Coordinates of C-alpha atoms in Angstrom, one line a residue:
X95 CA -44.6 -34.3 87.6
X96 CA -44.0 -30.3 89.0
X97 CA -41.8 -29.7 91.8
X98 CA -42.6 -29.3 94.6
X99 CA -39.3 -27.8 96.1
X100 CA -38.4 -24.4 93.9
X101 CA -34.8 -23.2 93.9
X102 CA -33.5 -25.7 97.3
X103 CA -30.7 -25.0 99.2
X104 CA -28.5 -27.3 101.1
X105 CA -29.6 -27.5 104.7
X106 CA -26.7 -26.1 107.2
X107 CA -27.9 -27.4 110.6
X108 CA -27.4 -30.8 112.7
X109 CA -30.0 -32.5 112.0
X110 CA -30.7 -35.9 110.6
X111 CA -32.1 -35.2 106.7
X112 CA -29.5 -32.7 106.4
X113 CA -26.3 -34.2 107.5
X114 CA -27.8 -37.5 105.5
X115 CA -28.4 -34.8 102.4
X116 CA -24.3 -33.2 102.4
X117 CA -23.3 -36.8 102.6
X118 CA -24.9 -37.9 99.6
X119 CA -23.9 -35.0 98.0
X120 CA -20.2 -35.4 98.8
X121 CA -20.1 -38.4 97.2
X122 CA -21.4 -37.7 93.8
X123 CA -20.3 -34.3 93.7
X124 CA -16.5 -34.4 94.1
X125 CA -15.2 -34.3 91.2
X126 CA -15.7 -30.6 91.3
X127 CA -12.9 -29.1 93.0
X128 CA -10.4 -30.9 90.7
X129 CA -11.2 -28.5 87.8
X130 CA -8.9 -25.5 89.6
X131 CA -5.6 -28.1 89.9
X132 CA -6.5 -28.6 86.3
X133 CA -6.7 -25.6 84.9
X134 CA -3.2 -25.1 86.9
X135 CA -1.5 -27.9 85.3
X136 CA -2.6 -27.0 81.6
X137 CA -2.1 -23.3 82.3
X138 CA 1.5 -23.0 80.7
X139 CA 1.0 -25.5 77.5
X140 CA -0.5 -22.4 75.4
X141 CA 0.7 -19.2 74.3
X142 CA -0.9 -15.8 76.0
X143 CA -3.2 -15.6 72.6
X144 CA -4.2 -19.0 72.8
X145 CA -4.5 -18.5 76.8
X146 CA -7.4 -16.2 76.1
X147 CA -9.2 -19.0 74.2
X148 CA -8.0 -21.7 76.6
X149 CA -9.2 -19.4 79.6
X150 CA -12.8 -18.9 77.6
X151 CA -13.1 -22.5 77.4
X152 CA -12.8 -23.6 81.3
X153 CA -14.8 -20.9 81.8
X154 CA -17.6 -22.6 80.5
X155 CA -16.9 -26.0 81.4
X156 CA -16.8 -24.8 85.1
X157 CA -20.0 -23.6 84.4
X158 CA -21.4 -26.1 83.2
X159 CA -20.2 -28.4 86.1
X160 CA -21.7 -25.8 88.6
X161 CA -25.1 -26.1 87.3
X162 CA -24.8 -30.1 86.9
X163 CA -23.5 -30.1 90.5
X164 CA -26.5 -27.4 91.5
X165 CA -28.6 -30.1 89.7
X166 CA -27.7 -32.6 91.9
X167 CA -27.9 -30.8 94.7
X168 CA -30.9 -29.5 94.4
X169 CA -32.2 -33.4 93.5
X170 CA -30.8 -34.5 96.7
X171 CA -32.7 -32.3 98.4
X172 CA -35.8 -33.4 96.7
X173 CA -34.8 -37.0 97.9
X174 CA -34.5 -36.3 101.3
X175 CA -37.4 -34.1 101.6
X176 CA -40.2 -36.8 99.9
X177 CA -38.3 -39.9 102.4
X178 CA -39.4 -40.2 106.4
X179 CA -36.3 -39.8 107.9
X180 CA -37.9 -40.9 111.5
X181 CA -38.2 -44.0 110.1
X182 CA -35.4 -46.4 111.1
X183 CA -35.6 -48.8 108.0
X184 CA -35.5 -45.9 106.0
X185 CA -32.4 -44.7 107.6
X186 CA -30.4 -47.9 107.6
X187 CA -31.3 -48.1 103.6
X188 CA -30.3 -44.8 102.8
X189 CA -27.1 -45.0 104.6
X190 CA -26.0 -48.9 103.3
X191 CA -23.3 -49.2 100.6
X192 CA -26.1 -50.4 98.8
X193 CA -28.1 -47.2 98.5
X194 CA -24.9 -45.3 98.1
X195 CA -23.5 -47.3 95.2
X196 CA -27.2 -46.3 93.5
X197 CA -26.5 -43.1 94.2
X198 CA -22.9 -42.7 93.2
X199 CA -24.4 -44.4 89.7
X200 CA -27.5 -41.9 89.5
X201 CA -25.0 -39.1 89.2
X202 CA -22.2 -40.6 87.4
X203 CA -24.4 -40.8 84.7
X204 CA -25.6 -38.0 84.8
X205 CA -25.2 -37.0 81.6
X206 CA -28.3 -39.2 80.4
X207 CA -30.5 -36.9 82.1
X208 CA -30.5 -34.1 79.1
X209 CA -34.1 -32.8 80.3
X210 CA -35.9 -32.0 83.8
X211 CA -38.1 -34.9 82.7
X212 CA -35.4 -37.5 83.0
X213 CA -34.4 -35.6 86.0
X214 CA -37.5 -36.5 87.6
X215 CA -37.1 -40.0 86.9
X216 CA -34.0 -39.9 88.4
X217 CA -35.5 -38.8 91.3
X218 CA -38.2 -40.9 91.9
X219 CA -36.0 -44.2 91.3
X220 CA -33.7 -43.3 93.9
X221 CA -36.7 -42.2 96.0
X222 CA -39.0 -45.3 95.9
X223 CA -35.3 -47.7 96.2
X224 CA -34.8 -46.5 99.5
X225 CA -38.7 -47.4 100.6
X226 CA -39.6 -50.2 99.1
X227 CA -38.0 -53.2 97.9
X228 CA -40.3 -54.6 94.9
X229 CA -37.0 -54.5 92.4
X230 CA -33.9 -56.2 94.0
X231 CA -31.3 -53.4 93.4
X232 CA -29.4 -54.9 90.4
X233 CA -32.9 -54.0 88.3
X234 CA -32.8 -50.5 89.8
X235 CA -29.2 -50.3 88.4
X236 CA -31.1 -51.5 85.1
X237 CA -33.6 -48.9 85.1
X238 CA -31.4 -46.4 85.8
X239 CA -29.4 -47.5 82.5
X240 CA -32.6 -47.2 80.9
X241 CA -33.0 -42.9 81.1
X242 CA -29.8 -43.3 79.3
X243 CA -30.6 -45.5 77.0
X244 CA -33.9 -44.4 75.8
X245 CA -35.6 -41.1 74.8
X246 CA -38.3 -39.9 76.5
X247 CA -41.2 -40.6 73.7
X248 CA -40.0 -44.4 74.7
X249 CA -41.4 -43.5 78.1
X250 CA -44.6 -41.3 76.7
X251 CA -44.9 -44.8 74.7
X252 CA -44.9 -46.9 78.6
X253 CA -46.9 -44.3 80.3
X254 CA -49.3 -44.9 77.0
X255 CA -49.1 -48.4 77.7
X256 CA -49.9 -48.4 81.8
X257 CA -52.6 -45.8 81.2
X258 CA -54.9 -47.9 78.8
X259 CA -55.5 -51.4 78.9
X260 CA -55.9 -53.3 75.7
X261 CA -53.9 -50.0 73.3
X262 CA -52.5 -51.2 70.2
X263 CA -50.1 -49.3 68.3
X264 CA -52.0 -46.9 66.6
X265 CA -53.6 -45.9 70.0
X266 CA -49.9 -45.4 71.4
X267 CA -49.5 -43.3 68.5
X268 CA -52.2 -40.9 69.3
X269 CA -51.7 -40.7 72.8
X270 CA -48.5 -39.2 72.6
X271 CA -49.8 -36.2 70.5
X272 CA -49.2 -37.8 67.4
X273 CA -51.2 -37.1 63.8
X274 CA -51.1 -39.0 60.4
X275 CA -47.8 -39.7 59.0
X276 CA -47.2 -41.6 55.4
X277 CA -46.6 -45.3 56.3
X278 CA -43.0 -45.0 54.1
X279 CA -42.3 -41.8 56.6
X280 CA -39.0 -41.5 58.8
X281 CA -41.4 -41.1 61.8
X282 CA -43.5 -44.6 61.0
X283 CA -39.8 -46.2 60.7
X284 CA -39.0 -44.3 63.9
X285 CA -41.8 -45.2 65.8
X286 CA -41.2 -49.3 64.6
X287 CA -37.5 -48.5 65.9
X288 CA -39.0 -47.5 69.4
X289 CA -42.0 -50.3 69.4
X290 CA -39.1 -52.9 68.9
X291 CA -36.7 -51.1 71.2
X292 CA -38.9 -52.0 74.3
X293 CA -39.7 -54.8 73.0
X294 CA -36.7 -56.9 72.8
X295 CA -35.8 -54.6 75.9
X296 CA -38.1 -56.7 78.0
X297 CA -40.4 -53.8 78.7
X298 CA -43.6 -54.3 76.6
X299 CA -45.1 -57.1 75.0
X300 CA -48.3 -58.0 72.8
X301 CA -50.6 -59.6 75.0
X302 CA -51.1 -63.4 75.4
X303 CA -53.5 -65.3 77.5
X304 CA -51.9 -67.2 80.2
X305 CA -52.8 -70.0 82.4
X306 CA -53.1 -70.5 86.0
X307 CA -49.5 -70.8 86.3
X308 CA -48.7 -67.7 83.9
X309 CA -48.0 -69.9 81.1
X310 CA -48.7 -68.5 77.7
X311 CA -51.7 -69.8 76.0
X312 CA -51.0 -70.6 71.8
X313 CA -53.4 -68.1 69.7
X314 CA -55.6 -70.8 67.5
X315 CA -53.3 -70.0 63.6
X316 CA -55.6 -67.9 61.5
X317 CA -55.7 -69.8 58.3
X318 CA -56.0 -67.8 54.5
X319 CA -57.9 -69.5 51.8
X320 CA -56.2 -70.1 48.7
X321 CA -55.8 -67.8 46.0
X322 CA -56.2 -64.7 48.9
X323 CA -52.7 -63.3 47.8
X324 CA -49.5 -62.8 50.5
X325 CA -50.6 -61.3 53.6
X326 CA -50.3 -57.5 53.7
X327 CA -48.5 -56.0 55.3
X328 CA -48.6 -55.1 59.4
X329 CA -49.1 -51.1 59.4
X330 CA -46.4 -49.7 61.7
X331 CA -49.8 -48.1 63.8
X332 CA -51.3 -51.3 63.8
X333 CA -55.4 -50.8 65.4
X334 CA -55.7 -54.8 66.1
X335 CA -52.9 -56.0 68.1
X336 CA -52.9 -55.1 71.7
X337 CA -49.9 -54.5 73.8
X338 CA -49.3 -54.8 77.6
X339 CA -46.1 -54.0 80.0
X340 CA -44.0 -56.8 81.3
X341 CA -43.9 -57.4 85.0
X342 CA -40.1 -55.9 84.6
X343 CA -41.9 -52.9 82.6
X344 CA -44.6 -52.3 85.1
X345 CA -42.1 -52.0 88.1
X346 CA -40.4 -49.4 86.7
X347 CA -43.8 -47.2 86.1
X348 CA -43.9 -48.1 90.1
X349 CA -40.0 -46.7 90.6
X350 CA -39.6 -44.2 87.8
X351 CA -43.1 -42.8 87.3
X352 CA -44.7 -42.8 90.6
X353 CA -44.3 -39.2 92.6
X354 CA -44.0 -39.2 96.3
X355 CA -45.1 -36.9 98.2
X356 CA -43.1 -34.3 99.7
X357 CA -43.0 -35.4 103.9
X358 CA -41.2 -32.3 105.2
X359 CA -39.7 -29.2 104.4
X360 CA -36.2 -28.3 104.5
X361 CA -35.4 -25.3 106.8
X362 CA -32.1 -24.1 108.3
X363 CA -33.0 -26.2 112.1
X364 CA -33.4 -29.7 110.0

């Protein structure tokens, strides 16, 4: 998932992408130029020792929102350089208050996406929503809820999961770089946590045979013999049952997880 784009900046000329580009970013960026009537208003609340603290402190937070607003900016960018902005469709999308209000969530959240992985995600969600319509856009909100809700071994654990038919557990385990842990271990209860996470989550499953009509199929009950003892217990990496995605889980591999490529390059005449 490199970049393909290093260090963007926001195109200045006329042109389509561009002017499409500062829009966007106008509306998830704005909350920026409030900080300076903020700082005014809190300005005379401290005394001129406490000032010096005060004044260290919005220091950094206007730092901070420059880089999240550089962030966004430069994630725009990367939007509008991977979409065919000759294409008409395209354009009517990514201009419709539906697009927008996926944007204006994206970025309102942005606090969800604490790494340049999630980032990335971000990205190619908003990306693939504006050409292609597999998800209706209330899911899209969904799976944008989702890099907030879940860490990103939950999505080394779906990747796992698309990549290999048939894995069970223990070979989700040891696709994500894992080695042996004690079965009593905080990461074996951490890694149940996660397993049942996307599970009741509606993202993975174990699989089932289904019928023509995609009804599940009833396993035949495995019966014990008497006298065998309680059965033992499930181990948390669990070699025999196999787990597949959901048809929800598999269209956000498509959304989140699939790269486009990059269609043009920004320059200054765009």
């Amino acid at each position: 998932m490199a970049d393909d784009i290093e260090k963007p900046e926001m195109p200045k000329g006329g042109g389509k992408k561009a002017k499409v580009a500062r829009g966007a970013l106008q509306a998830v960026g704005g909350a920026v130029p409030l900080v300076g009537g903020v700082v005014s208003a809190v300005a005379g609340a401290w005394s001129e020792h406490e000032q010096e603290q005060v004044n260290r402190f919005f220091d950094h937070w206007i730092r901070m929102l420059h880089d999240e607003l550089k962030e966004k900016e430069e994630t725009i960018i990367e939007i509008m350089a991977r979409l065919d902005m000759q294409d008409e469709e395209v354009i009517k999308r990514v201009e419709s208050p539906q697009y927008q209000s996926l944007l204006k969530k994206a970025f309102r959240d942005w606090s969800g996406a604490e790494s340049n992985d999630k980032r990335i995600f971000i990205r190619n969600i908003l990306t693939n929503a504006a050409q292609t319509s597999i998800s209706s856009d209330d899911v899209i909100k969904m799976y944008l809820d989702w890099l907030e809700k879940y860490s990103l071994m939950h999505f080394q654990v779906i990747a796992a999961i698309y990549n290999q038919r048939g894995i069970t557990r223990g070979g989700m385990w040891r696709s994500i770089g894992k080695g042996y842990v004690r079965e009593d271990s905080a990461d074996a209860d951490l890694f149940k946590l996660l397993i049942r996470d996307l599970s009741t989550g509606g993202i993975i499953r174990q699989h089932r045979e289904t019928d023509y009509n995609g009804n599940s199929i009833a396993k035949r009950p495995q019966r014990r013999s008497k006298g065998s003892g309680p059965r033992p217990a499930v181990s948390a990496f669990d070699d025999v049952e196999e787990y597949e995605l959901t048809d929800l889980g598999k269209q956000f591999v498509h959304y989140a997880m699939t790269e486009q490529t990059v269609k043009i390059e920004f320059d200054q005449s765009d």
